[in-house]
Tab-separated table of C-alpha atoms in Angstrom:
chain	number	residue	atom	x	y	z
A	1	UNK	CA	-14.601	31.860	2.165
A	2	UNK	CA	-16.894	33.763	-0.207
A	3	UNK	CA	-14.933	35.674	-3.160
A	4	UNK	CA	-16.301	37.725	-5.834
A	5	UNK	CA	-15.500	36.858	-9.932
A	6	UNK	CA	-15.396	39.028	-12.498
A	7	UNK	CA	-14.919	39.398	-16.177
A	8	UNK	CA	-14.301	43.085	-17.443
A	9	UNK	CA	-14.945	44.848	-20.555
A	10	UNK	CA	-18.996	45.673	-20.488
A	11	UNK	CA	-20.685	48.707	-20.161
A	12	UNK	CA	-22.996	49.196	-17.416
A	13	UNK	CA	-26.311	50.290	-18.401
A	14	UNK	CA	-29.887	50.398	-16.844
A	15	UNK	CA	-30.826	51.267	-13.340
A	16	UNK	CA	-29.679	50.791	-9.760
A	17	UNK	CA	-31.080	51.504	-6.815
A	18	UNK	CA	-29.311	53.069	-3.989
A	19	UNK	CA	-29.919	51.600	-0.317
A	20	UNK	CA	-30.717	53.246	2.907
A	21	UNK	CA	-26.869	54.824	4.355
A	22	UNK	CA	-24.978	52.281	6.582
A	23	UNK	CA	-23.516	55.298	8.404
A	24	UNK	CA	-27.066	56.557	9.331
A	25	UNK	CA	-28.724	53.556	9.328
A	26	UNK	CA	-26.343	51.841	12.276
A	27	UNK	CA	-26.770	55.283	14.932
A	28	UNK	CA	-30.215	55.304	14.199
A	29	UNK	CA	-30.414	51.720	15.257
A	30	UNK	CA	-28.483	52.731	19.208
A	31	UNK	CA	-30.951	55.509	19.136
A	32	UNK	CA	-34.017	53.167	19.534
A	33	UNK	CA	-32.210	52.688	23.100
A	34	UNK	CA	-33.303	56.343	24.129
A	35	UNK	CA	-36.724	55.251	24.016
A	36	UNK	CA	-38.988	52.713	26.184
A	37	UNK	CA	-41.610	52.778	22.592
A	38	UNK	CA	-40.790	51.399	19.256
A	39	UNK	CA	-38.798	53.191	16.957
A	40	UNK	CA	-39.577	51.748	13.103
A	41	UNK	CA	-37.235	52.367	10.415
A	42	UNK	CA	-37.711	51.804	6.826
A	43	UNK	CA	-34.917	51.373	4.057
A	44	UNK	CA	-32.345	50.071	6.485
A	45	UNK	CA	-30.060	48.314	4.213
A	46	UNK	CA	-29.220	44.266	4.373
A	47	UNK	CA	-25.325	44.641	5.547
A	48	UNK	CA	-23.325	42.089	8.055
A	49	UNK	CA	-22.924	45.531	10.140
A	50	UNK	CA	-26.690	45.940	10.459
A	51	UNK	CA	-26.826	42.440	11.888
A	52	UNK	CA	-24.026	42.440	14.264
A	53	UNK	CA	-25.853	45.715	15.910
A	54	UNK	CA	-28.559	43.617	16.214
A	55	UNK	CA	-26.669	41.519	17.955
A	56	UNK	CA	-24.999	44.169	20.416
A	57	UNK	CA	-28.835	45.949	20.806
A	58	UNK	CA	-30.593	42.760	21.330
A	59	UNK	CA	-27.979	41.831	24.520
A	60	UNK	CA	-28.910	45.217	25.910
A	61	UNK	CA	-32.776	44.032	25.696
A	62	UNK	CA	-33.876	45.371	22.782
A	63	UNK	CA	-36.552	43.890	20.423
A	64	UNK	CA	-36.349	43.352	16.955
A	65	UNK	CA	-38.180	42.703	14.281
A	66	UNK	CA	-37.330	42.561	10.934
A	67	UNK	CA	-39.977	42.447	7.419
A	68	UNK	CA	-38.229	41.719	4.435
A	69	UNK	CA	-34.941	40.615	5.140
A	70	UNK	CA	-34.997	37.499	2.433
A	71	UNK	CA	-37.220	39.728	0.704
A	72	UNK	CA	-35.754	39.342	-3.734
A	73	UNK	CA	-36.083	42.609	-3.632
A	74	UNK	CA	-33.180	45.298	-4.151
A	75	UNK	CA	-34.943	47.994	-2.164
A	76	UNK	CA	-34.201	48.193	1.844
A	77	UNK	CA	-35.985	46.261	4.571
A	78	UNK	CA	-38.090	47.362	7.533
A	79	UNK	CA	-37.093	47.085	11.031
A	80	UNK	CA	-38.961	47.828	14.531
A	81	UNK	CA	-36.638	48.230	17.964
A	82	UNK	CA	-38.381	48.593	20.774
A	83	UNK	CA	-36.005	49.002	24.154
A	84	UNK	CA	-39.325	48.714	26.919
A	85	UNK	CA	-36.941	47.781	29.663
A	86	UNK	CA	-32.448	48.154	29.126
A	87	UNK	CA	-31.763	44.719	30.246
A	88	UNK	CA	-27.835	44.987	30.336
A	89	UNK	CA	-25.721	47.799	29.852
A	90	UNK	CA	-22.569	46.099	29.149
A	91	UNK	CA	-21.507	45.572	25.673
A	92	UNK	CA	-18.621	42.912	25.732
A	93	UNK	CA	-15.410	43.036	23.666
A	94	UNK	CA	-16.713	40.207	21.871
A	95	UNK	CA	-19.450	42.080	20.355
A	96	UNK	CA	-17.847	45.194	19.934
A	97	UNK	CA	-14.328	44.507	18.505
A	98	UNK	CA	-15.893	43.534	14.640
A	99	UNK	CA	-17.181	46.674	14.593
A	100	UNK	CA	-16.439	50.234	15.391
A	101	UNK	CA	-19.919	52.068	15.564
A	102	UNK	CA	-21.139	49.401	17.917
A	103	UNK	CA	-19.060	51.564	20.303
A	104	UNK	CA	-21.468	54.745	19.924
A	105	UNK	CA	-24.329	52.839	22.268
A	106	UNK	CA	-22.425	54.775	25.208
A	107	UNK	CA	-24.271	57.624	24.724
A	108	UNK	CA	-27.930	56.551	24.480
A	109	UNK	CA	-27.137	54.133	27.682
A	110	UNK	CA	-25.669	57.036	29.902
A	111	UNK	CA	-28.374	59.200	28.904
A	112	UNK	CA	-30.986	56.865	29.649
A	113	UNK	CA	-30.008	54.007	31.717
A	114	UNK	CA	-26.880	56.733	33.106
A	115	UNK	CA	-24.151	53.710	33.215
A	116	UNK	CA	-22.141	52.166	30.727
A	117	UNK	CA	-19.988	49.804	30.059
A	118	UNK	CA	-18.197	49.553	26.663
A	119	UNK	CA	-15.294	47.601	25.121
A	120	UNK	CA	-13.355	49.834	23.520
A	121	UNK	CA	-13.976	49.600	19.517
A	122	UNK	CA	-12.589	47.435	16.381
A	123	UNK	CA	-13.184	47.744	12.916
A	124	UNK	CA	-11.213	48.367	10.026
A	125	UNK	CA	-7.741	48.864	10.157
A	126	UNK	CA	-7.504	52.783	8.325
A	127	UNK	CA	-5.852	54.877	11.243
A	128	UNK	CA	-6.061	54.760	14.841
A	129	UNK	CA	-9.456	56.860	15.130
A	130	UNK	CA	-9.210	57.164	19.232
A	131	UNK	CA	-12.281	57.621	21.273
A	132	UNK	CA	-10.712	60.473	23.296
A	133	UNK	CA	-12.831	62.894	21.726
A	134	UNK	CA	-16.063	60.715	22.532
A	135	UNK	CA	-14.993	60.686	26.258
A	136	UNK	CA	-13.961	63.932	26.279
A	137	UNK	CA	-17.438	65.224	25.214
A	138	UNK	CA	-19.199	62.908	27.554
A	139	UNK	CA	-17.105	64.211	30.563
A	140	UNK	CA	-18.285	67.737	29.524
A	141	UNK	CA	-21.609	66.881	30.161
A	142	UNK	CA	-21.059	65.258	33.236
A	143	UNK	CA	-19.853	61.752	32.777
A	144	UNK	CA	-17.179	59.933	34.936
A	145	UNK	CA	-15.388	57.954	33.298
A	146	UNK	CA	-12.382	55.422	34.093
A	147	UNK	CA	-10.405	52.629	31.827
A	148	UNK	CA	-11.027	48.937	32.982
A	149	UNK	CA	-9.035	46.263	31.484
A	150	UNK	CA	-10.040	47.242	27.848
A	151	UNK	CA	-13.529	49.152	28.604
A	152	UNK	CA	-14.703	52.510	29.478
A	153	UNK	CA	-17.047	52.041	32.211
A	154	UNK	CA	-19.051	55.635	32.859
A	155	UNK	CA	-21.289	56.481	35.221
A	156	UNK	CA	-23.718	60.122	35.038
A	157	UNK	CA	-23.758	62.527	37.590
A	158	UNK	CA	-27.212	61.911	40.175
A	159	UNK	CA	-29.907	63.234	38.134
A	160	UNK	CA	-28.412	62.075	34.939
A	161	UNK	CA	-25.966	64.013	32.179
A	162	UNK	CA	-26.224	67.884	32.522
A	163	UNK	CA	-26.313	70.141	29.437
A	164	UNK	CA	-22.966	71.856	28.309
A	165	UNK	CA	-20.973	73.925	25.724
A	166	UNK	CA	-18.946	71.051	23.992
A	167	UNK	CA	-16.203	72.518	21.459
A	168	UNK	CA	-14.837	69.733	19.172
A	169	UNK	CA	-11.152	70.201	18.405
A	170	UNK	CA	-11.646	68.736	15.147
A	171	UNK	CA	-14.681	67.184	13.091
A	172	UNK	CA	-15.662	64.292	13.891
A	173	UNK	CA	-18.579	62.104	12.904
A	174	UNK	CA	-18.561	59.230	15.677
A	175	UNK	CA	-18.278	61.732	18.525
A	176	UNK	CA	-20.774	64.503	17.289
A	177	UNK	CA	-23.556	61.126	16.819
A	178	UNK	CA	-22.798	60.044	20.703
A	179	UNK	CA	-23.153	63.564	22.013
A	180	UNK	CA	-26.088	64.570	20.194
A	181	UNK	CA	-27.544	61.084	21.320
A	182	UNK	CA	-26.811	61.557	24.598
A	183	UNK	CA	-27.879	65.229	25.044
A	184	UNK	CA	-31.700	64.169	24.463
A	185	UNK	CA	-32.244	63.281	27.792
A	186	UNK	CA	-29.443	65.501	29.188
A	187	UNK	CA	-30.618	68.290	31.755
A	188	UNK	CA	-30.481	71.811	30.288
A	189	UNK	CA	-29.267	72.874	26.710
A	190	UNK	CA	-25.908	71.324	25.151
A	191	UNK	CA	-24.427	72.982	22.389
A	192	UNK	CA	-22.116	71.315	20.206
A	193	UNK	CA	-19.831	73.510	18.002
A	194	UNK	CA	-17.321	72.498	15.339
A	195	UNK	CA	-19.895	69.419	14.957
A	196	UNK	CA	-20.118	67.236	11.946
A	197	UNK	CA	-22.350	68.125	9.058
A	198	UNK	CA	-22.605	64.899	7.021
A	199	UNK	CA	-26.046	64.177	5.903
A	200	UNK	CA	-25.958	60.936	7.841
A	201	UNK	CA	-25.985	63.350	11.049
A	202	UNK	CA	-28.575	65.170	9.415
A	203	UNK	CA	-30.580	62.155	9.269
A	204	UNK	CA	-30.269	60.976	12.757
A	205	UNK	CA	-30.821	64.497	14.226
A	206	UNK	CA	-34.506	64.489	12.359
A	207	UNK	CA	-35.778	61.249	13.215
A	208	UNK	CA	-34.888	62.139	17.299
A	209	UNK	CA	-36.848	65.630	16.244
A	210	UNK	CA	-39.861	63.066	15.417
A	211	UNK	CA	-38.790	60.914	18.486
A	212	UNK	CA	-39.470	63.693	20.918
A	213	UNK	CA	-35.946	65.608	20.808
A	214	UNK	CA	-35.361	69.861	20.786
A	215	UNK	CA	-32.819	70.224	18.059
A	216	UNK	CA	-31.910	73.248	16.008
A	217	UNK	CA	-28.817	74.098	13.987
A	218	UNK	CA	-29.225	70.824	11.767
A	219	UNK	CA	-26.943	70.720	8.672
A	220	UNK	CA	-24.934	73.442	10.379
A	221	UNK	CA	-21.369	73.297	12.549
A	222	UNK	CA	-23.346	74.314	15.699
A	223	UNK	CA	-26.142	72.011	16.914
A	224	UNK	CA	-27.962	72.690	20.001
A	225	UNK	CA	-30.035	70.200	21.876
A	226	UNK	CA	-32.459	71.405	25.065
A	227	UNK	CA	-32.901	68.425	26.814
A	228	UNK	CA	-36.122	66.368	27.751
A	229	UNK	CA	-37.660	63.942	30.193
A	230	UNK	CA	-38.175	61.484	27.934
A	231	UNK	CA	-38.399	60.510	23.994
A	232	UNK	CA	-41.165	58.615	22.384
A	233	UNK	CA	-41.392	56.534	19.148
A	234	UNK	CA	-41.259	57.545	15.701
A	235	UNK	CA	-41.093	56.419	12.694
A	236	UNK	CA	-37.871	57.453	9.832
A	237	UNK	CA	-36.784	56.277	6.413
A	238	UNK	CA	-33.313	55.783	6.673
A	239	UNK	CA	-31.267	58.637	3.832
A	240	UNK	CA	-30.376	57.116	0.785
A	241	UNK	CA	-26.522	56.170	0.587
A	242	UNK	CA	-24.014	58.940	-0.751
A	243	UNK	CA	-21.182	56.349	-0.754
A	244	UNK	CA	-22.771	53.915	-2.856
A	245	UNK	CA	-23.882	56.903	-4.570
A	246	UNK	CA	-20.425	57.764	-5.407
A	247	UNK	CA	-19.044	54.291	-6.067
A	248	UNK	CA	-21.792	53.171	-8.722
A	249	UNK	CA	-21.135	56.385	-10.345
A	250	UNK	CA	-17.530	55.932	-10.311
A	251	UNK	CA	-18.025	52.675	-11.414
A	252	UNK	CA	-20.461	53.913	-14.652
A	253	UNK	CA	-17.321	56.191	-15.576
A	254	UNK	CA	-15.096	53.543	-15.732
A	255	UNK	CA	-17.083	51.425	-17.608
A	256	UNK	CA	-18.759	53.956	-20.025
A	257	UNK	CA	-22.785	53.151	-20.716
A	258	UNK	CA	-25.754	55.379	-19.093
A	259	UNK	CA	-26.802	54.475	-15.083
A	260	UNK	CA	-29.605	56.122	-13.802
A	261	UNK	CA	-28.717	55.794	-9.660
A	262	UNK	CA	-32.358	55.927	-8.313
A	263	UNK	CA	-32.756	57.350	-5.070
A	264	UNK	CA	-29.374	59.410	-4.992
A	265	UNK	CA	-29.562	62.989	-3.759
A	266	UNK	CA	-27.077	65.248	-5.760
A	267	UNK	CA	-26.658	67.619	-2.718
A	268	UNK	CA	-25.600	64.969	-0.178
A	269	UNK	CA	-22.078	64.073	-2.164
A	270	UNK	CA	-21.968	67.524	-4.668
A	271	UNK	CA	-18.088	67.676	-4.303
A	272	UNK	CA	-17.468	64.193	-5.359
A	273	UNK	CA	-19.648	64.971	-8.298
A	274	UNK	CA	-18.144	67.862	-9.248
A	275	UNK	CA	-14.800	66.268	-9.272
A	276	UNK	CA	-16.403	63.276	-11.784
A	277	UNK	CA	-17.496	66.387	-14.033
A	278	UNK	CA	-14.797	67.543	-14.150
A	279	UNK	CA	-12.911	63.946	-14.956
A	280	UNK	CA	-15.189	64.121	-17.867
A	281	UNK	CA	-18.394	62.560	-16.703
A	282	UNK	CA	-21.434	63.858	-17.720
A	283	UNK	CA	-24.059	63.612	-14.771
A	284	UNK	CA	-27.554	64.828	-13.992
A	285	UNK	CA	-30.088	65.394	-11.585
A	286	UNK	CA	-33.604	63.529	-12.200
A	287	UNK	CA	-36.895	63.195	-10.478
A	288	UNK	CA	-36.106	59.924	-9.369
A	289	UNK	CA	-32.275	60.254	-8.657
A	290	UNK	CA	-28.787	60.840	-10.741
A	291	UNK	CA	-28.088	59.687	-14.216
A	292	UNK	CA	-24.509	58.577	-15.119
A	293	UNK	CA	-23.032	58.712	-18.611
A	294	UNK	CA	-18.979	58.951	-19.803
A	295	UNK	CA	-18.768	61.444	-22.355
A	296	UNK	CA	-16.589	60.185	-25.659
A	297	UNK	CA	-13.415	62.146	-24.608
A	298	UNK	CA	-12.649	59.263	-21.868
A	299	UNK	CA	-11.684	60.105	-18.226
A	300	UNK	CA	-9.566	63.061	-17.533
A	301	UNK	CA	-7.040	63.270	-14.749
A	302	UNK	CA	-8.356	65.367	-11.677
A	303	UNK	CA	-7.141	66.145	-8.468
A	304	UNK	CA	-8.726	65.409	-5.246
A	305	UNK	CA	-7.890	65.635	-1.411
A	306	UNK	CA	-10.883	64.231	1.036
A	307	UNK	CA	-12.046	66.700	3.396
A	308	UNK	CA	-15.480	66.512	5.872
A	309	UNK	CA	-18.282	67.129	4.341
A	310	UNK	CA	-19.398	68.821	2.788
A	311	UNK	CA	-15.957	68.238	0.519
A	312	UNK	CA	-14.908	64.772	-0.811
A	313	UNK	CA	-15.352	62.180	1.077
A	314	UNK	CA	-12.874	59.764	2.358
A	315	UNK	CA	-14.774	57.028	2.132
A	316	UNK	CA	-14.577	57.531	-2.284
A	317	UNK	CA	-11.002	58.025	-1.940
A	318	UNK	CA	-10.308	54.283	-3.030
A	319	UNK	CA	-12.832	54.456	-5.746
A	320	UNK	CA	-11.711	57.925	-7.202
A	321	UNK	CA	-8.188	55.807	-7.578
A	322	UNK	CA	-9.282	53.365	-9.138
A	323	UNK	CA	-10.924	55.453	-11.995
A	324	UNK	CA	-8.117	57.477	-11.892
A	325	UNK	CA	-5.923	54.643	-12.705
A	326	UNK	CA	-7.049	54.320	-16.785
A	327	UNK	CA	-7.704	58.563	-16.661
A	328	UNK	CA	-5.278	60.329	-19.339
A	329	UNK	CA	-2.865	61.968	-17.562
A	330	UNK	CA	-1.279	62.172	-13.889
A	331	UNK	CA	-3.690	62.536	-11.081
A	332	UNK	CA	-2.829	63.366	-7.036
A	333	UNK	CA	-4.883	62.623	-4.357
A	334	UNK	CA	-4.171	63.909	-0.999
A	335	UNK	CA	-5.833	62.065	1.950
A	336	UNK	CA	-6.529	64.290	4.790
A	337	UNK	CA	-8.903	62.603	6.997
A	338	UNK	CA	-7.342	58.990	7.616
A	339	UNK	CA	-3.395	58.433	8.074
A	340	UNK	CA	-3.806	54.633	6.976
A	341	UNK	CA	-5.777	54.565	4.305
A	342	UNK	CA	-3.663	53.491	1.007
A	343	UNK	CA	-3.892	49.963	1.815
A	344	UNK	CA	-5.953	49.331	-1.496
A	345	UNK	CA	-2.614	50.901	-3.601
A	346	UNK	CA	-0.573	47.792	-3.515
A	347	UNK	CA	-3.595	45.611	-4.480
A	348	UNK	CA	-4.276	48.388	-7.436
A	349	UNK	CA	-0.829	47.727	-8.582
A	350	UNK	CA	-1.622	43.923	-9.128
A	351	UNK	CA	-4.045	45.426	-12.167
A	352	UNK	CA	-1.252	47.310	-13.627
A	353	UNK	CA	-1.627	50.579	-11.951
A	354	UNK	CA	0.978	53.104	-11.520
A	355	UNK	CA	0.650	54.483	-8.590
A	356	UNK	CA	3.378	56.227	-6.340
A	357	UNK	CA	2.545	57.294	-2.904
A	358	UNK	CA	4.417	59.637	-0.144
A	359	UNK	CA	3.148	60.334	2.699
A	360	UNK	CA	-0.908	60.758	2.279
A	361	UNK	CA	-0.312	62.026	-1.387
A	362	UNK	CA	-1.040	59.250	-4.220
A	363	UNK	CA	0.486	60.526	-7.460
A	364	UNK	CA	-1.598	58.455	-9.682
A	365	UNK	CA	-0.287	58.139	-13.684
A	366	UNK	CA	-3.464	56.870	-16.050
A	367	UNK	CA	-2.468	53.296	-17.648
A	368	UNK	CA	-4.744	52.609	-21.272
A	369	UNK	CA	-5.302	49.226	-20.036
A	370	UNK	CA	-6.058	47.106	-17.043
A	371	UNK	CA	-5.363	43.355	-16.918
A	372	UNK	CA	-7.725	41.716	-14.511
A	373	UNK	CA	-5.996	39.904	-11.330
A	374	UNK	CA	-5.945	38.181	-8.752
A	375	UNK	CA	-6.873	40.705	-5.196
A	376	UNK	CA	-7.348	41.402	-1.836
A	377	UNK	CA	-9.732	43.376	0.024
A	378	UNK	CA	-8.262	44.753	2.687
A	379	UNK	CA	-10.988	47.003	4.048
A	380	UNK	CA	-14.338	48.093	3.070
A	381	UNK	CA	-13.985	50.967	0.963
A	382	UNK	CA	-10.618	49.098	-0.726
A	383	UNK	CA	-12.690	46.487	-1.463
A	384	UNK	CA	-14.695	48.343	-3.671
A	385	UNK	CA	-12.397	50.098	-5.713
A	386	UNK	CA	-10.995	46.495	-7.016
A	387	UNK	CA	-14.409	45.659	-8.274
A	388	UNK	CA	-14.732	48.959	-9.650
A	389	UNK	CA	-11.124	48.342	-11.779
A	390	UNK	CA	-12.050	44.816	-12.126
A	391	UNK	CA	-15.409	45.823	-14.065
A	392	UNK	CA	-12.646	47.736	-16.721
A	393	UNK	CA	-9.962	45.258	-16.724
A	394	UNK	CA	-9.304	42.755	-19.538
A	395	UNK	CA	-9.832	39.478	-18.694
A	396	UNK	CA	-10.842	37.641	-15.423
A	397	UNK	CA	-10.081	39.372	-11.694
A	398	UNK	CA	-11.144	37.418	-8.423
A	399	UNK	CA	-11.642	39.384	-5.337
A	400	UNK	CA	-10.819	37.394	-1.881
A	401	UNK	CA	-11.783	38.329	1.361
A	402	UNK	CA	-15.166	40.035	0.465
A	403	UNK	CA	-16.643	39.837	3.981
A	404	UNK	CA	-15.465	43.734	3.928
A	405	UNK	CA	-17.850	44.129	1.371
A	406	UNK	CA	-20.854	42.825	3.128
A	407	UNK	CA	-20.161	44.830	5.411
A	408	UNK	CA	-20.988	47.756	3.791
A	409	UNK	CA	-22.879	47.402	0.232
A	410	UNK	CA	-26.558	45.439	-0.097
A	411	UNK	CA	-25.927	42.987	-2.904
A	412	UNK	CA	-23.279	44.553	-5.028
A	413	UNK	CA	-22.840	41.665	-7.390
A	414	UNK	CA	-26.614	41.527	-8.402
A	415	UNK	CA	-27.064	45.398	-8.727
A	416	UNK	CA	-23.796	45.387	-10.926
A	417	UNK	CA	-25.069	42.275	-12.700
A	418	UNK	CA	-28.512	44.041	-13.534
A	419	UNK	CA	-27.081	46.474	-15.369
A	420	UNK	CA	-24.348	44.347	-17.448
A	421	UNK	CA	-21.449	43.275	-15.671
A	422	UNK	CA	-20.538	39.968	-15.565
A	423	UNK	CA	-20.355	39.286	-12.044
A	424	UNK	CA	-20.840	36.382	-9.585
A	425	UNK	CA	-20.450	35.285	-6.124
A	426	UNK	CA	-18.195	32.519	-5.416
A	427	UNK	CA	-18.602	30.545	-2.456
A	428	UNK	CA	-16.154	27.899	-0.637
């Protein structure tokens, strides 16, 4: 099994650029199955979650092609789905259970093919993260639904989904991607309120404008969709990633040097970047992203609880603790979003952290050293945040279990290694 090395201690300087977003480049993969034409996306990131939809998308008769995938390159590949004819609308637990978006193809295949059958999801291990507010939605607009020996097997009304008023009870990001998916084709106008505004939603909503789709409210808490017959092709460059936005930067802070993160958009992760500023991190806005720098004063302690966007994300919460693990001072972090989602604490520790939690607060007292370790990932985000202290740690750290990682960062070791760490890949 494939583990990452690393020695600490170097500054990271140069360049690195960010890939297309996981989170909007996997539901704008399901939405090529709302289309019979191709659907081309550029800048879609090289991630084992990427491949295993293609996987899931290709059993429901999807075609695929892929330019660049080997490619040396750092920058993202190009992929054309085309779904002429849906083939199968059963996605099987074996499929499905390694990861949790694969779950989100309910929508498109209602809307369009207007049956389903889905396992119900996997993925990481951070909180339960039910569906009911997925089915809930669907049922709104028409959908019946039923529980079958672990899958949701829905049917739509004759005619297909209807248009509805659909009032999430609280934000959420998987649901708010299957409705508006589904409501393309849906008869009449849906309107989704309390929706989720996270640029990744953003993104999807635009390319299924281009596709064909009537959407307006985007970037807002109220999206409303009038549906159409059909949807055509299109083609969409995938929004650069605000995660790996916000862990390169987080990782330039801990390290000290001057990272220019090429691509980034400021305004898609502003809260997590005001939170670095205010940490002591000097950052700016460029014409061809955001540059990094530590100022000399080292890294203040700073409070953070993760909200939906547009506040601070969850998905830097593990990275923010890591920096805030050699900050001077006591730090607290309150997570809000997930109720499982300290798993990366105990594996923090192993550096020398001192970290306390109760309950979803992390009371987080600065250390001035880190000694590198042996670690565990133990989810995708956690796996992060032990590179990230691993980069400032003295001496040696190995990181086991990586296949998190892949899962949801392009070639972190040889983006970190081009700008000065010293950082391999391990394998067997």
């Amino acid at each position: 099994m494939d583990r990452i090395r690393l020695v600490g201690g170097n500054e990271l300087r140069g360049e690195i650029p960010i890939s297309g977003a996981k989170n909007a480049a996997l539901p704008l993969m399901i939405a090529s199955l709302l289309t019979k034409d191709p659907l081309v996306l550029e800048n879609v990131p090289r991630l084992a979650d990427v491949n295993q939809l293609e996987k899931i998308l290709e059993n429901h008769g999807v075609d695929i092609a892929v330019h660049g995938r080997k490619a040396p390159t750092l920058e993202g590949q190009r992929m054309t789905l085309q779904a002429a004819e849906i083939v199968d609308t059963t996605a099987p637990y074996e499929l499905v259970s390694t990861m949790r978006a694969s779950f989100w193809v309910i929508g498109p295949l209602l809307a369009r093919a207007h049956e389903a059958r889905v396992s119900l999801p996997g993925g990481c291990a951070i909180g339960t993260r039910p569906v009911d507010l997925f089915l809930a939605g669907l049922k709104e607009l028409g959908a019946e639904l039923e529980i079958d020996e672990g899958y949701v097997v829905a049917r739509a009304p004759k005619g297909g989904l209807r248009g509805a008023r659909v009032v999430f009870p609280k934000v959420t990001v998987g649901a708010t991607h299957v409705l508006l998916m589904a409501a393309t084709l849906a008869k009449g106008t849906t309107v989704l309120e309390n929706a989720a505004m996270e640029p990744e939603i953003s993104d999807v909503a635009e390319c299924l404008v281009k596709m064909g789709a009537k959407i307006s409210g985007i970037g807002t808490r109220t999206l409303t969709i009038e549906g159409v017959d059909e949807l055509h092709g299109a083609t969409h460059a995938v929004v650069a990633d605000r995660i790996e936005t916000g862990t390169y930067a987080m990782a330039a802070a801990m390290t000290g040097g001057d990272v220019l993160l090429r691509h980034a958009r400021a305004e898609h992760l502003q809260a997590a970047l005001d939170t670095l500023g205010q940490a002591g991190v000097d950052i700016s806005s460029e014409a061809t992203g955001i540059r990094v720098r530590r100022n000399g004063n080292g890294i203040q302690a700073v409070h953070a609880e993760t909200q939906p966007f547009p506040g601070f994300p969850t998905d830097l919460q593990a990275q923010f603790m890591a920096l805030m693990t050699m900050a001077n001072g006591t730090s607290q972090i309150r997570e809000t979003i997930f109720e499982n989602r300290y798993m990366h604490v105990a594996e923090l520790a192993r550096f020398g952290a001192d970290i306390k939690v109760d309950g979803q607060v992390a009371t987080v007292t600065g250390v001035p050293q880190l000694k590198g370790a042996q670690v565990m990932a133990t989810d995708l985000r956690a796996s992060v945040s032990l590179v990230i202290a691993g980069l400032a740690a003295r001496g040696e750290t190995v990181v086991n279990r990586i296949y998190h990682l892949d899962r949801g960062f392009e070639r972190l070791e040889d983006k970190l290694s081009a700008v000065g760490a010293e950082i391999e890949r391990v394998t067997g």
